[in-house]
mmCIF file of C-alpha atoms in Angstrom:
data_model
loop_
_atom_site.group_PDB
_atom_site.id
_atom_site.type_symbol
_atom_site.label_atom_id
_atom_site.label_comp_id
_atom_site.label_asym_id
_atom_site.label_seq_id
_atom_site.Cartn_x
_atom_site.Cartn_y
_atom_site.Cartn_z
ATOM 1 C CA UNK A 1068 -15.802 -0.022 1.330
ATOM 2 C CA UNK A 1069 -14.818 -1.290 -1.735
ATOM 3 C CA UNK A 1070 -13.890 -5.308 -2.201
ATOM 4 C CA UNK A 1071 -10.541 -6.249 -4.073
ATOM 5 C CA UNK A 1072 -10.172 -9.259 -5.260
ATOM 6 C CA UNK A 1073 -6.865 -10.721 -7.002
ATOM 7 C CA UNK A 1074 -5.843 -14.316 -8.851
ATOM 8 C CA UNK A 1075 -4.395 -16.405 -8.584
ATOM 9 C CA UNK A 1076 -3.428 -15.968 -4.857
ATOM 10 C CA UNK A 1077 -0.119 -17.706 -5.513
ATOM 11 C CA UNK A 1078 1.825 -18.772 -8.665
ATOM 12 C CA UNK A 1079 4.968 -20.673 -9.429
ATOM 13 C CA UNK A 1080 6.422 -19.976 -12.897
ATOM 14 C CA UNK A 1081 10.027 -21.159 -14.771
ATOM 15 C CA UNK A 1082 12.066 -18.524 -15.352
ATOM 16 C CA UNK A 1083 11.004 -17.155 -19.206
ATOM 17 C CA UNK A 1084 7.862 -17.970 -18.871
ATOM 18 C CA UNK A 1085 4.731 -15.170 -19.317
ATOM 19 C CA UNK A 1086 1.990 -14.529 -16.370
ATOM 20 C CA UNK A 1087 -1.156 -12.565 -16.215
ATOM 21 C CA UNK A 1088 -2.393 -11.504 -12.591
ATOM 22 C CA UNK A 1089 -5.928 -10.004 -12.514
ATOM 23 C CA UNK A 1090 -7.776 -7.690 -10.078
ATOM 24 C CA UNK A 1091 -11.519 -7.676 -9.533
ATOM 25 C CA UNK A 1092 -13.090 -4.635 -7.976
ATOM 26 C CA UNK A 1093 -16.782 -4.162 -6.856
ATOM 27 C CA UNK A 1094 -17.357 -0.187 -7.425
ATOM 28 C CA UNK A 1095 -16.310 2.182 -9.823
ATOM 29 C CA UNK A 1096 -12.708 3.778 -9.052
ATOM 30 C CA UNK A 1097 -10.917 7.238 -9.312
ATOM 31 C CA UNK A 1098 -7.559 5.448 -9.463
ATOM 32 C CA UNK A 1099 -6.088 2.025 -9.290
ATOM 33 C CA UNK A 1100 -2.392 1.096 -8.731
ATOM 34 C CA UNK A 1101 -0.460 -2.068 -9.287
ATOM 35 C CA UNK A 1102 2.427 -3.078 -6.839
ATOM 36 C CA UNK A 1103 5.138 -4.992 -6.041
ATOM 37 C CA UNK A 1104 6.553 -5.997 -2.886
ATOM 38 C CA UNK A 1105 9.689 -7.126 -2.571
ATOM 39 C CA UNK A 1106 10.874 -10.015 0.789
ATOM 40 C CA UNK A 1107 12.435 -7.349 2.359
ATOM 41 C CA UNK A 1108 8.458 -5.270 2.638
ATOM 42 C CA UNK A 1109 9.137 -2.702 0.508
ATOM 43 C CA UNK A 1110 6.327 -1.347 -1.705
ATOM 44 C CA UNK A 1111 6.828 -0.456 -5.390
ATOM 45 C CA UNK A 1112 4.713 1.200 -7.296
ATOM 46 C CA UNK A 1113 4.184 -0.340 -10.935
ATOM 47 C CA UNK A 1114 1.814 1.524 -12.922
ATOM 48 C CA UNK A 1115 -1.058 3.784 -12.383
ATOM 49 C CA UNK A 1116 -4.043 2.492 -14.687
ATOM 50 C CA UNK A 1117 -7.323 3.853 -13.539
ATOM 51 C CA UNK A 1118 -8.152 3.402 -17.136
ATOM 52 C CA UNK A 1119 -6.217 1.842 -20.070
ATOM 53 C CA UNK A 1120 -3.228 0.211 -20.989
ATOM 54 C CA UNK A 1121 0.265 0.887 -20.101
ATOM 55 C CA UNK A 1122 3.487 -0.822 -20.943
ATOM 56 C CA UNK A 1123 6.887 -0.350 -18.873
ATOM 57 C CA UNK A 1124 9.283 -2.858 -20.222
ATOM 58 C CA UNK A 1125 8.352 -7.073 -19.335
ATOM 59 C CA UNK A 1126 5.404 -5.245 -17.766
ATOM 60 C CA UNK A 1127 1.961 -4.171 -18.764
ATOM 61 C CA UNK A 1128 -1.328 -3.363 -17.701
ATOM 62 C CA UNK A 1129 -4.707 -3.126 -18.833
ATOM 63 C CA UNK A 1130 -7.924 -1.968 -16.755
ATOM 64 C CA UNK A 1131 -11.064 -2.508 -18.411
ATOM 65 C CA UNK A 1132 -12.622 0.668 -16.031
ATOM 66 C CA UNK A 1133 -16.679 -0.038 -17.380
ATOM 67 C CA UNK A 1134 -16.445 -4.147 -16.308
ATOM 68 C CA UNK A 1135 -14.103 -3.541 -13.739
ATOM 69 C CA UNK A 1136 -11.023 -5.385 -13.453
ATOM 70 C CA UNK A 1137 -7.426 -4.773 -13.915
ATOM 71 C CA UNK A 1138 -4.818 -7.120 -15.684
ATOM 72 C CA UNK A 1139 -1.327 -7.264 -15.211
ATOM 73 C CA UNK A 1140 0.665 -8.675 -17.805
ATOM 74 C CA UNK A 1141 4.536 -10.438 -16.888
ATOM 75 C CA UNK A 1142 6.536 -11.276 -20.127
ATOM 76 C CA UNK A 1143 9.625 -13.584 -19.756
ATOM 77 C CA UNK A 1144 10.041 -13.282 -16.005
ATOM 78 C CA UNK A 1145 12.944 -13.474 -13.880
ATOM 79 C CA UNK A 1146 13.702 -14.125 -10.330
ATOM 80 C CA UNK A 1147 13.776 -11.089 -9.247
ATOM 81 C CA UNK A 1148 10.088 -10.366 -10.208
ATOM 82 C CA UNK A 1149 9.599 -12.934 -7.203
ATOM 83 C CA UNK A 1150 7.513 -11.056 -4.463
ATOM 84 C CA UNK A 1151 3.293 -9.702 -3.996
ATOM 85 C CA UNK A 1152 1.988 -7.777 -6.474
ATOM 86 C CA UNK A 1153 -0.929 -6.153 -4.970
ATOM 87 C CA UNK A 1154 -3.842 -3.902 -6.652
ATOM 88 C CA UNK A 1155 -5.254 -1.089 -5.025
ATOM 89 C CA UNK A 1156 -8.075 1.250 -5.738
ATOM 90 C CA UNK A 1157 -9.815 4.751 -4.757
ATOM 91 C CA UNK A 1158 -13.626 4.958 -5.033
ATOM 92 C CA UNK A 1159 -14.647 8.220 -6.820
ATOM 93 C CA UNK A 1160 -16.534 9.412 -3.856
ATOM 94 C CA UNK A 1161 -14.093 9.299 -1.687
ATOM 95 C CA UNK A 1162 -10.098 10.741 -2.287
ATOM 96 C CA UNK A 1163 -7.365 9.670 -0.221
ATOM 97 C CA UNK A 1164 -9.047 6.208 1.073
ATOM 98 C CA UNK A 1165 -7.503 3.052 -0.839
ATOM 99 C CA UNK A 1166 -8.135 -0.522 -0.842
ATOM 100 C CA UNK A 1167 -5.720 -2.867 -1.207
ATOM 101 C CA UNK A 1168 -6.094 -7.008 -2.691
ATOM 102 C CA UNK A 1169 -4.675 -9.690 -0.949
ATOM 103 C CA UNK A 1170 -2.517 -10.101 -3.581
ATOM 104 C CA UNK A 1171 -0.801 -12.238 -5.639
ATOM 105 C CA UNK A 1172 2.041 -14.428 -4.370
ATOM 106 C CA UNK A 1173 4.666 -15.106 -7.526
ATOM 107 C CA UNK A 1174 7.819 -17.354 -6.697
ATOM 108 C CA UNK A 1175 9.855 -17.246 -10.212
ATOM 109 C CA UNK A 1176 12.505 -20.259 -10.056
ATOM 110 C CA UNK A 1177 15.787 -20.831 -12.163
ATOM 111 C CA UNK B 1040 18.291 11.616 -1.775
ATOM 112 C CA UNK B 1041 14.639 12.486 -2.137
ATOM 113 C CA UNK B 1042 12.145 9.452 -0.467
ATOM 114 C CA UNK B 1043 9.966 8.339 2.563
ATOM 115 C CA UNK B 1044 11.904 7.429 5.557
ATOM 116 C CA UNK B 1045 10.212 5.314 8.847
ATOM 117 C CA UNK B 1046 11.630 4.543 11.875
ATOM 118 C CA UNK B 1047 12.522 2.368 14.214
ATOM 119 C CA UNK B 1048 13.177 -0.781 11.742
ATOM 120 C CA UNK B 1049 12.247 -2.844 14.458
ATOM 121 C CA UNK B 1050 10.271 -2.227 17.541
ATOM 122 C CA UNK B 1051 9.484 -4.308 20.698
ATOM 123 C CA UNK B 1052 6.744 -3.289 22.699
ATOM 124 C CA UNK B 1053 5.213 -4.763 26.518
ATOM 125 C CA UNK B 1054 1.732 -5.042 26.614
ATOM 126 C CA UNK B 1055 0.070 -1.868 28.014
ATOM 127 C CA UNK B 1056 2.929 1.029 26.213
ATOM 128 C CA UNK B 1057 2.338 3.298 23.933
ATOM 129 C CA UNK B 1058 4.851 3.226 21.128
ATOM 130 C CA UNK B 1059 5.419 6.661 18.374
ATOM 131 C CA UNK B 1060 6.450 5.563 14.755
ATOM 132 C CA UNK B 1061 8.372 7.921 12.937
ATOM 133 C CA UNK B 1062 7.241 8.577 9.310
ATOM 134 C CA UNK B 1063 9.011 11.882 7.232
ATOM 135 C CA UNK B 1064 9.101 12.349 3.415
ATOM 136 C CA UNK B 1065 11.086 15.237 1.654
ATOM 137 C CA UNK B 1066 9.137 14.736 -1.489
ATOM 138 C CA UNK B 1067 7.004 18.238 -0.769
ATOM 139 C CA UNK B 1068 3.641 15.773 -1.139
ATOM 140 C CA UNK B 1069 0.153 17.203 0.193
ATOM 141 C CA UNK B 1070 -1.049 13.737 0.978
ATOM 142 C CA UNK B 1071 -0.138 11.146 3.871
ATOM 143 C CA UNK B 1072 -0.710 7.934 4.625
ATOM 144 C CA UNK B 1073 -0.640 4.759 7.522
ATOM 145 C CA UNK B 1074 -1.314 1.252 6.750
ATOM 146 C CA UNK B 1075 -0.880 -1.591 8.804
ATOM 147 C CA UNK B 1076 -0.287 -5.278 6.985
ATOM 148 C CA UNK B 1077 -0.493 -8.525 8.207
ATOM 149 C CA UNK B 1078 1.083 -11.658 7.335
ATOM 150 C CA UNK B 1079 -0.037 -12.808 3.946
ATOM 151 C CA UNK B 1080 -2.675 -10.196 3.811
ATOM 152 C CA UNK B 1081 -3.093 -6.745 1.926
ATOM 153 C CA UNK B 1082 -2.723 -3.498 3.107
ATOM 154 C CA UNK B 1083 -5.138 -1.714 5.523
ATOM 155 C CA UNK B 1084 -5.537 1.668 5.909
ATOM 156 C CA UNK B 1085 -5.651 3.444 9.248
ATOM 157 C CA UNK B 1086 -5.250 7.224 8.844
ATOM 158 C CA UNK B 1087 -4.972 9.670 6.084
ATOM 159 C CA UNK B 1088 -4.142 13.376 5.707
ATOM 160 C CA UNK B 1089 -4.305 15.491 3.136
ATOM 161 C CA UNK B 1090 -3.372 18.662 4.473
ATOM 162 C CA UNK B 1091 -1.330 20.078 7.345
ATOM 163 C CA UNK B 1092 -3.143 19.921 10.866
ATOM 164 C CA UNK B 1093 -5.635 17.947 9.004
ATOM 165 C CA UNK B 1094 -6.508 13.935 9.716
ATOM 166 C CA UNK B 1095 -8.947 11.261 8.355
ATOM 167 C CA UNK B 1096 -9.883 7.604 10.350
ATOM 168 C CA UNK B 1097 -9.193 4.742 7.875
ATOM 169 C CA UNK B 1098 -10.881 1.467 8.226
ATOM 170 C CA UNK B 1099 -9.264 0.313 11.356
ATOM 171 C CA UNK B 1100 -8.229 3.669 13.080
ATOM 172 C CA UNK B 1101 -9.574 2.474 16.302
ATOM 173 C CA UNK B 1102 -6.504 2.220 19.187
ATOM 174 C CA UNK B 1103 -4.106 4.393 17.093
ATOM 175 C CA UNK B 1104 -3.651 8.117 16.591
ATOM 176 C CA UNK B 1105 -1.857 10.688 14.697
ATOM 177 C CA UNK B 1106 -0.635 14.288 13.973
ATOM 178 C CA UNK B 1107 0.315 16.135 10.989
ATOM 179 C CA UNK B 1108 1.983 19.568 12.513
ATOM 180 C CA UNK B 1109 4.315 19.681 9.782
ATOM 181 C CA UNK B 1110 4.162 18.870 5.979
ATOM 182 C CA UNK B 1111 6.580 16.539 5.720
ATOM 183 C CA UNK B 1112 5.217 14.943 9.504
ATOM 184 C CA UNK B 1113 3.009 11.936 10.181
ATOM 185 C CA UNK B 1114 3.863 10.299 13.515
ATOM 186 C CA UNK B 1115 1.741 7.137 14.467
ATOM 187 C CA UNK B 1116 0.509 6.168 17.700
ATOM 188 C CA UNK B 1117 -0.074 2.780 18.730
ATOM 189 C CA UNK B 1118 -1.811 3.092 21.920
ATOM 190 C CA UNK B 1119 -2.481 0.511 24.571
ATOM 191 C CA UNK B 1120 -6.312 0.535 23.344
ATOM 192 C CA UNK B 1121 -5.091 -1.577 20.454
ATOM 193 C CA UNK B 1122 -5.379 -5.251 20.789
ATOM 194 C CA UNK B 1123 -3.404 -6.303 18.344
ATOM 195 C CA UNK B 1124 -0.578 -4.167 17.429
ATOM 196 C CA UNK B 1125 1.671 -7.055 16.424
ATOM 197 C CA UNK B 1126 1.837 -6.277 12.326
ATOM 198 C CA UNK B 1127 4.144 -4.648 9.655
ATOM 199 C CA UNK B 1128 3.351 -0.422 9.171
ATOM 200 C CA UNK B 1129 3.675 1.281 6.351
ATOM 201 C CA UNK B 1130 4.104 4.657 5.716
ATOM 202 C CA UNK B 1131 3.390 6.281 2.060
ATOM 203 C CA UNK B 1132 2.607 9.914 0.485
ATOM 204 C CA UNK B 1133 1.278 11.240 -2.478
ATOM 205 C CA UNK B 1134 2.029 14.628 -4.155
ATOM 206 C CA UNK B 1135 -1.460 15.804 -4.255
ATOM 207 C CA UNK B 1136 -4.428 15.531 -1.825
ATOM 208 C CA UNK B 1137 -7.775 14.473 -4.049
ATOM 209 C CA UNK B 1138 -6.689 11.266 -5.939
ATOM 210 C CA UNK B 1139 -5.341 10.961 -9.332
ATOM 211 C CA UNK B 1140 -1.822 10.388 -8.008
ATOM 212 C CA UNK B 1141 1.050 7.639 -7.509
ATOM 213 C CA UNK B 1142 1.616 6.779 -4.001
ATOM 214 C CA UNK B 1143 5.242 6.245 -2.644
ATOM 215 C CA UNK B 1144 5.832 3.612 -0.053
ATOM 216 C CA UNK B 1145 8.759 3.578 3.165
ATOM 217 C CA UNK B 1146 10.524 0.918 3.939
ATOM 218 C CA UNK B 1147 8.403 -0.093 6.961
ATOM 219 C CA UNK B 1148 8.517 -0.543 10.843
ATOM 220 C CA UNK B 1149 8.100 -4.121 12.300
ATOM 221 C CA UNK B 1150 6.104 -4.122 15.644
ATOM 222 C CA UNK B 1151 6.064 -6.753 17.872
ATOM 223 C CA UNK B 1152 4.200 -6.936 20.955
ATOM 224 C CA UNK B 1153 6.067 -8.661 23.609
#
């Protein structure tokens, strides 16, 4: 299968401050997907980016498809953007079957 | 309200029971998914179906099974056969089978394996 790999594996950050997260992937992909997960489990879908950039608010995303990786950009975070943001990518050759990261562990304090 | 519901919450299971997990969406979406996570880890997938009365083995299908008799359908199986069932599940569709597409996440079901 494909290998995911995401960094930092955890970060701290002050409340305001600006993060990048990046995801590392070893094959070329039909879609990627960025993530959050909140304490209580629940999965949220950020962006899909097989290609691109995207903006939706503090967040944005860039994947750089031909030297693949995937960047996800936090602007003046808050506490509630606390939680795992996880990447997770299709191969082309085969639909349906994703791989997920281990993700990226972000504790925003006050 | 339109969205991906999974039951129990919570579920407490003796060694050597089979236990069903309940996953229904309303969202009218081809695609299907289980994937079972473990603390601090990502997301594994263990079954996938993109059509009615149609099934594919993820990565760690082995002592698990499922059906798809309905769209809107995707029961899980944890068998006996697994040997570690102890883990968060996660249920999630897609509106189209064949990629491209955002996937939509439950809330989850908690096993533990008493």
């Amino acid at each position: 299968g494909i290998q995911v790999e995401q960094s930092p594996p955890d970060l701290i950050l002050q409340e305001g401050a600006n993060s990048t997260l990046r995801c590392n992937f070893s094959d070329s992909v039909n879609n990627l997907q960025w993530f959050h997960q909140n304490p209580w489990g629940q999965l949220i879908n950020l962006f899909y980016i097989p290609s691109g950039t995207k903006q939706n608010g503090r967040l944005s995303a860039t994947t750089v498809a031909t030297e693949r990786y995937s960047l996800l950009y936090i602007s003046s975070s808050q506490t509630t953007d606390s939680g795992v943001y996880f990447c997770a990518v299709e191969g082309l050759w085969n639909f349906n079957k994703f791989y997920f990261g281990s993700g990226t562990k972000l504790n925003v304090k006050p | 309200d339109g969205g991906i519901t999974q039951s129990p919450k919570y579920l407490f299971r003796k060694e050597g029971q089979n236990v069903t997990l309940s996953c229904e969406q309303n969202l009218n979406h081809d695609a299907m998914y289980w994937y079972r996570q473990d603390p601090g880890q990502g997301l594994r997938l263990i079954y996938y179906s993109q059509i009615v009365n149609d099934f594919q083995k993820g990565d760690i299908a082995e002592g698990y099974s499922v059906s798809r008799e309905k769209k809107e359908s995707f029961p899980l199986t944890v068998t006996s056969a697994q040997k570690n069932p102890t883990a968060f599940y996660l249920c999630a569709s897609s509106p189209r089978a064949g990629g491209t597409d955002t996937q939509y996440f439950g809330p989850g079901t908690r096993l533990t394996v008493l």
